[in-house]
Coordinates of N, CA, C and O in Angstrom, one line a residue:
X1 N 100.3 25.4 82.5 CA 99.3 25.0 81.5 C 98.3 24.2 82.3 O 98.6 23.1 82.8
X2 N 97.1 24.7 82.3 CA 96.0 24.1 83.0 C 94.7 24.4 82.3 O 94.4 25.6 82.0
X3 N 93.9 23.4 82.1 CA 92.6 23.6 81.4 C 91.4 23.6 82.3 O 90.3 23.6 81.8
X4 N 91.6 23.6 83.6 CA 90.6 23.5 84.5 C 90.1 22.1 84.9 O 89.3 21.9 85.7
X5 N 90.7 21.1 84.2 CA 90.3 19.7 84.5 C 91.5 18.8 84.7 O 91.4 17.9 85.5
X6 N 92.6 19.0 84.0 CA 93.7 18.0 84.0 C 94.9 18.6 84.7 O 95.6 19.5 84.2
X7 N 95.2 18.1 85.9 CA 96.3 18.6 86.7 C 97.7 18.2 86.0 O 98.7 18.8 86.3
X8 N 97.7 17.2 85.1 CA 98.9 16.8 84.5 C 99.0 17.2 83.0 O 99.7 16.6 82.2
X9 N 98.2 18.2 82.6 CA 98.1 18.5 81.2 C 99.5 18.9 80.6 O 99.8 18.4 79.6
X10 N 100.3 19.7 81.3 CA 101.6 20.1 80.8 C 102.5 18.8 80.6 O 103.1 18.7 79.6
X11 N 102.5 18.0 81.6 CA 103.4 16.8 81.5 C 102.9 15.9 80.4 O 103.8 15.4 79.6
X12 N 101.6 15.7 80.2 CA 101.1 14.9 79.2 C 101.4 15.5 77.8 O 101.8 14.9 76.9
X13 N 101.2 16.8 77.7 CA 101.5 17.5 76.4 C 102.9 17.4 76.1 O 103.3 17.2 74.9
X14 N 103.8 17.6 77.1 CA 105.2 17.5 76.9 C 105.6 16.1 76.4 O 106.5 16.0 75.5
X15 N 105.0 15.1 77.0 CA 105.3 13.7 76.5 C 104.9 13.5 75.1 O 105.6 12.8 74.3
X16 N 103.7 14.0 74.7 CA 103.3 13.8 73.3 C 104.2 14.6 72.4 O 104.6 14.0 71.3
X17 N 104.5 15.8 72.7 CA 105.4 16.6 71.9 C 106.8 15.9 71.7 O 107.3 15.9 70.6
X18 N 107.3 15.3 72.8 CA 108.6 14.6 72.7 C 108.4 13.4 71.8 O 109.3 13.1 71.0
X19 N 107.4 12.6 72.0 CA 107.2 11.4 71.2 C 107.0 11.7 69.7 O 107.6 11.0 68.9
X20 N 106.3 12.8 69.4 CA 106.1 13.1 68.0 C 107.3 13.8 67.4 O 107.4 14.0 66.2
X21 N 108.3 14.2 68.2 CA 109.4 14.9 67.7 C 109.2 16.4 67.5 O 110.0 17.0 66.8
X22 N 108.2 17.0 68.0 CA 107.9 18.4 67.8 C 108.9 19.3 68.5 O 109.5 20.2 67.9
X23 N 109.2 19.0 69.7 CA 110.3 19.6 70.5 C 110.8 18.6 71.5 O 110.1 18.3 72.4
X24 N 112.0 18.2 71.3 CA 112.5 17.1 72.1 C 113.6 17.5 73.0 O 114.2 18.6 72.8
X25 N 114.0 16.7 73.9 CA 115.2 16.9 74.7 C 116.4 17.1 73.9 O 117.3 17.8 74.2
X26 N 116.5 16.4 72.8 CA 117.6 16.5 71.8 C 117.7 17.9 71.3 O 118.8 18.5 71.2
X27 N 116.6 18.5 71.0 CA 116.5 19.9 70.5 C 117.1 20.8 71.6 O 117.9 21.7 71.3
X28 N 116.6 20.6 72.8 CA 117.1 21.4 73.9 C 118.6 21.3 74.1 O 119.3 22.3 74.3
X29 N 119.1 20.0 74.1 CA 120.5 19.8 74.2 C 121.3 20.5 73.1 O 122.4 21.1 73.3
X30 N 120.8 20.4 71.9 CA 121.4 21.1 70.7 C 121.5 22.6 70.9 O 122.6 23.2 70.7
X31 N 120.5 23.2 71.4 CA 120.4 24.7 71.7 C 121.4 25.0 72.8 O 122.2 25.9 72.6
X32 N 121.4 24.2 73.8 CA 122.3 24.5 75.0 C 123.7 24.4 74.5 O 124.6 25.2 74.9
X33 N 124.0 23.3 73.8 CA 125.4 23.1 73.3 C 125.9 24.2 72.4 O 127.0 24.7 72.5
X34 N 125.0 24.7 71.6 CA 125.3 25.9 70.7 C 125.6 27.1 71.5 O 126.6 27.8 71.3
X35 N 124.8 27.4 72.5 CA 125.0 28.6 73.3 C 126.2 28.5 74.2 O 127.0 29.5 74.3
X36 N 126.5 27.4 74.8 CA 127.7 27.2 75.6 C 128.9 27.4 74.7 O 129.9 28.1 75.1
X37 N 128.9 26.9 73.5 CA 130.0 27.1 72.6 C 130.1 28.5 72.1 O 131.2 29.1 72.1
X38 N 129.0 29.1 71.8 CA 129.0 30.5 71.3 C 129.5 31.5 72.3 O 130.2 32.4 72.0
X39 N 129.1 31.2 73.6 CA 129.5 32.1 74.6 C 130.9 31.7 75.3 O 131.3 32.3 76.2
X40 N 131.5 30.7 74.7 CA 132.8 30.2 75.1 C 132.8 29.9 76.7 O 133.8 30.3 77.3
X41 N 131.8 29.3 77.2 CA 131.6 29.1 78.6 C 132.8 28.2 79.1 O 133.4 28.5 80.2
X42 N 133.2 27.2 78.3 CA 134.3 26.3 78.8 C 135.6 27.0 78.9 O 136.5 26.5 79.7
X43 N 135.8 28.1 78.3 CA 137.2 28.8 78.3 C 137.2 30.0 79.2 O 138.2 30.7 79.3
X44 N 136.1 30.2 80.0 CA 136.2 31.4 80.9 C 137.2 31.1 82.0 O 137.2 30.0 82.6
X45 N 137.9 32.1 82.3 CA 139.0 32.0 83.4 C 138.7 33.0 84.5 O 137.9 34.0 84.3
X46 N 139.3 32.8 85.6 CA 139.2 33.8 86.7 C 137.9 33.8 87.4 O 137.5 34.8 88.1
X47 N 137.2 32.7 87.3 CA 135.9 32.6 88.0 C 136.0 32.3 89.5 O 137.0 31.7 89.9
X48 N 135.0 32.6 90.3 CA 135.0 32.3 91.7 C 134.8 30.8 91.8 O 134.5 30.1 90.8
X49 N 134.8 30.3 93.0 CA 134.5 28.9 93.2 C 133.1 28.6 92.8 O 132.8 27.5 92.1
X50 N 132.2 29.4 93.1 CA 130.8 29.3 92.6 C 130.7 29.3 91.1 O 129.9 28.6 90.5
X51 N 131.4 30.2 90.5 CA 131.5 30.4 89.0 C 132.0 29.1 88.4 O 131.5 28.7 87.3
X52 N 133.1 28.5 89.0 CA 133.6 27.3 88.4 C 132.6 26.2 88.5 O 132.6 25.3 87.6
X53 N 131.9 26.1 89.6 CA 130.9 25.0 89.7 C 129.8 25.2 88.6 O 129.4 24.3 88.0
X54 N 129.4 26.5 88.4 CA 128.4 26.7 87.4 C 128.9 26.4 86.0 O 128.2 25.9 85.2
X55 N 130.2 26.7 85.8 CA 130.8 26.4 84.5 C 130.8 24.9 84.3 O 130.4 24.4 83.2
X56 N 131.2 24.2 85.2 CA 131.3 22.7 85.1 C 129.8 22.2 84.9 O 129.6 21.3 84.1
X57 N 128.9 22.7 85.6 CA 127.5 22.2 85.5 C 127.0 22.5 84.0 O 126.5 21.6 83.4
X58 N 127.2 23.7 83.6 CA 126.7 24.1 82.2 C 127.4 23.3 81.1 O 126.7 22.8 80.2
X59 N 128.7 23.1 81.3 CA 129.4 22.3 80.2 C 129.1 20.9 80.2 O 129.2 20.2 79.2
X60 N 128.6 20.3 81.3 CA 128.2 18.9 81.4 C 126.7 18.7 81.2 O 126.3 17.5 81.2
X61 N 126.0 19.7 81.1 CA 124.5 19.6 81.0 C 124.0 19.0 79.7 O 123.2 18.1 79.7
X62 N 124.6 19.4 78.6 CA 124.1 18.8 77.3 C 124.2 17.3 77.2 O 123.3 16.7 76.8
X63 N 125.4 16.7 77.6 CA 125.5 15.3 77.5 C 124.5 14.6 78.5 O 123.9 13.5 78.1
X64 N 124.2 15.2 79.6 CA 123.2 14.6 80.5 C 121.8 14.6 79.9 O 121.1 13.7 80.0
X65 N 121.5 15.7 79.3 CA 120.2 15.8 78.6 C 120.1 14.8 77.5 O 119.0 14.2 77.3
X66 N 121.1 14.6 76.8 CA 121.1 13.6 75.7 C 120.8 12.2 76.2 O 120.1 11.4 75.6
X67 N 121.4 11.9 77.4 CA 121.2 10.6 78.0 C 119.7 10.5 78.4 O 119.1 9.4 78.3
X68 N 119.2 11.5 79.0 CA 117.8 11.6 79.4 C 116.9 11.4 78.2 O 115.9 10.7 78.3
X69 N 117.3 12.0 77.1 CA 116.5 11.9 75.8 C 116.4 10.4 75.4 O 115.4 9.9 75.0
X70 N 117.6 9.7 75.4 CA 117.6 8.3 75.0 C 116.7 7.5 75.9 O 115.9 6.7 75.4
X71 N 116.7 7.7 77.2 CA 115.7 7.0 78.1 C 114.3 7.4 77.8 O 113.4 6.5 77.8
X72 N 114.0 8.6 77.5 CA 112.7 9.1 77.2 C 112.2 8.4 75.9 O 111.0 8.0 75.8
X73 N 113.0 8.3 74.9 CA 112.6 7.7 73.7 C 112.3 6.2 73.9 O 111.3 5.7 73.3
X74 N 113.0 5.5 74.7 CA 112.8 4.1 75.0 C 111.4 4.0 75.8 O 110.6 3.1 75.5
X75 N 111.1 4.9 76.7 CA 109.9 4.9 77.4 C 108.7 5.2 76.5 O 107.6 4.7 76.7
X76 N 108.9 6.1 75.6 CA 107.8 6.6 74.7 C 107.2 5.4 73.9 O 106.1 5.4 73.6
X77 N 108.0 4.4 73.6 CA 107.6 3.3 72.8 C 106.6 2.5 73.6 O 105.8 1.8 73.0
X78 N 106.6 2.6 74.9 CA 105.6 1.9 75.8 C 104.6 2.8 76.4 O 104.0 2.4 77.4
X79 N 104.5 4.0 75.9 CA 103.6 5.0 76.6 C 102.1 4.6 76.7 O 101.6 3.9 75.8
X80 N 101.6 5.0 77.8 CA 100.1 4.7 78.0 C 99.3 5.7 77.2 O 99.8 6.7 76.7
X81 N 98.0 5.4 77.1 CA 97.1 6.3 76.4 C 96.3 7.1 77.5 O 95.9 6.4 78.5
X82 N 96.2 8.4 77.4 CA 95.4 9.2 78.3 C 94.5 10.1 77.5 O 94.8 10.5 76.4
X83 N 93.3 10.4 78.1 CA 92.4 11.3 77.5 C 92.9 12.8 77.7 O 93.3 13.1 78.8
X84 N 92.8 13.5 76.6 CA 93.2 15.0 76.7 C 91.9 15.7 76.7 O 91.1 15.7 75.7
X85 N 91.6 16.4 77.8 CA 90.3 17.1 77.9 C 90.2 18.2 76.8 O 89.1 18.5 76.4
X86 N 91.3 18.9 76.5 CA 91.2 20.0 75.5 C 91.0 19.6 74.1 O 90.9 20.4 73.2
X87 N 91.0 18.2 73.8 CA 90.6 17.7 72.5 C 89.5 16.7 72.7 O 89.5 15.6 72.2
X88 N 88.5 17.1 73.5 CA 87.3 16.4 73.8 C 87.5 15.0 74.3 O 86.9 14.0 73.8
X89 N 88.5 14.9 75.2 CA 88.8 13.6 75.8 C 89.3 12.5 74.9 O 89.2 11.3 75.2
X90 N 89.8 12.9 73.7 CA 90.4 11.9 72.8 C 91.6 11.4 73.5 O 92.4 12.1 74.0
X91 N 91.8 10.0 73.3 CA 92.9 9.4 73.9 C 94.2 9.6 73.0 O 94.1 9.5 71.8
X92 N 95.3 9.9 73.7 CA 96.5 10.2 73.0 C 97.6 9.4 73.7 O 97.7 9.3 74.9
X93 N 98.4 8.8 72.9 CA 99.5 8.0 73.5 C 100.6 8.9 74.0 O 101.1 9.8 73.3
X94 N 101.1 8.7 75.2 CA 102.1 9.5 75.8 C 103.5 9.0 75.3 O 103.7 8.0 74.9

């Protein structure tokens, strides 16, 4: 995502979307948790060493994302204001 002016546009947009609750890390964790359960990732057997590592990683990812979300929510309360070029440099709180 680049508008020809702001090298940080995607990061800023993501911060605003997170702060407003449009699409949050919690949503991502919910989706991931659903898919891991639906595909029964935790109960797969006979995996290679690499497969076991991937299984452990995927099964532990949702709780890690939830912790990151908690930290992001705390940071969002103190977010700086930045101008968004694609809305005529209107300042938006990150």
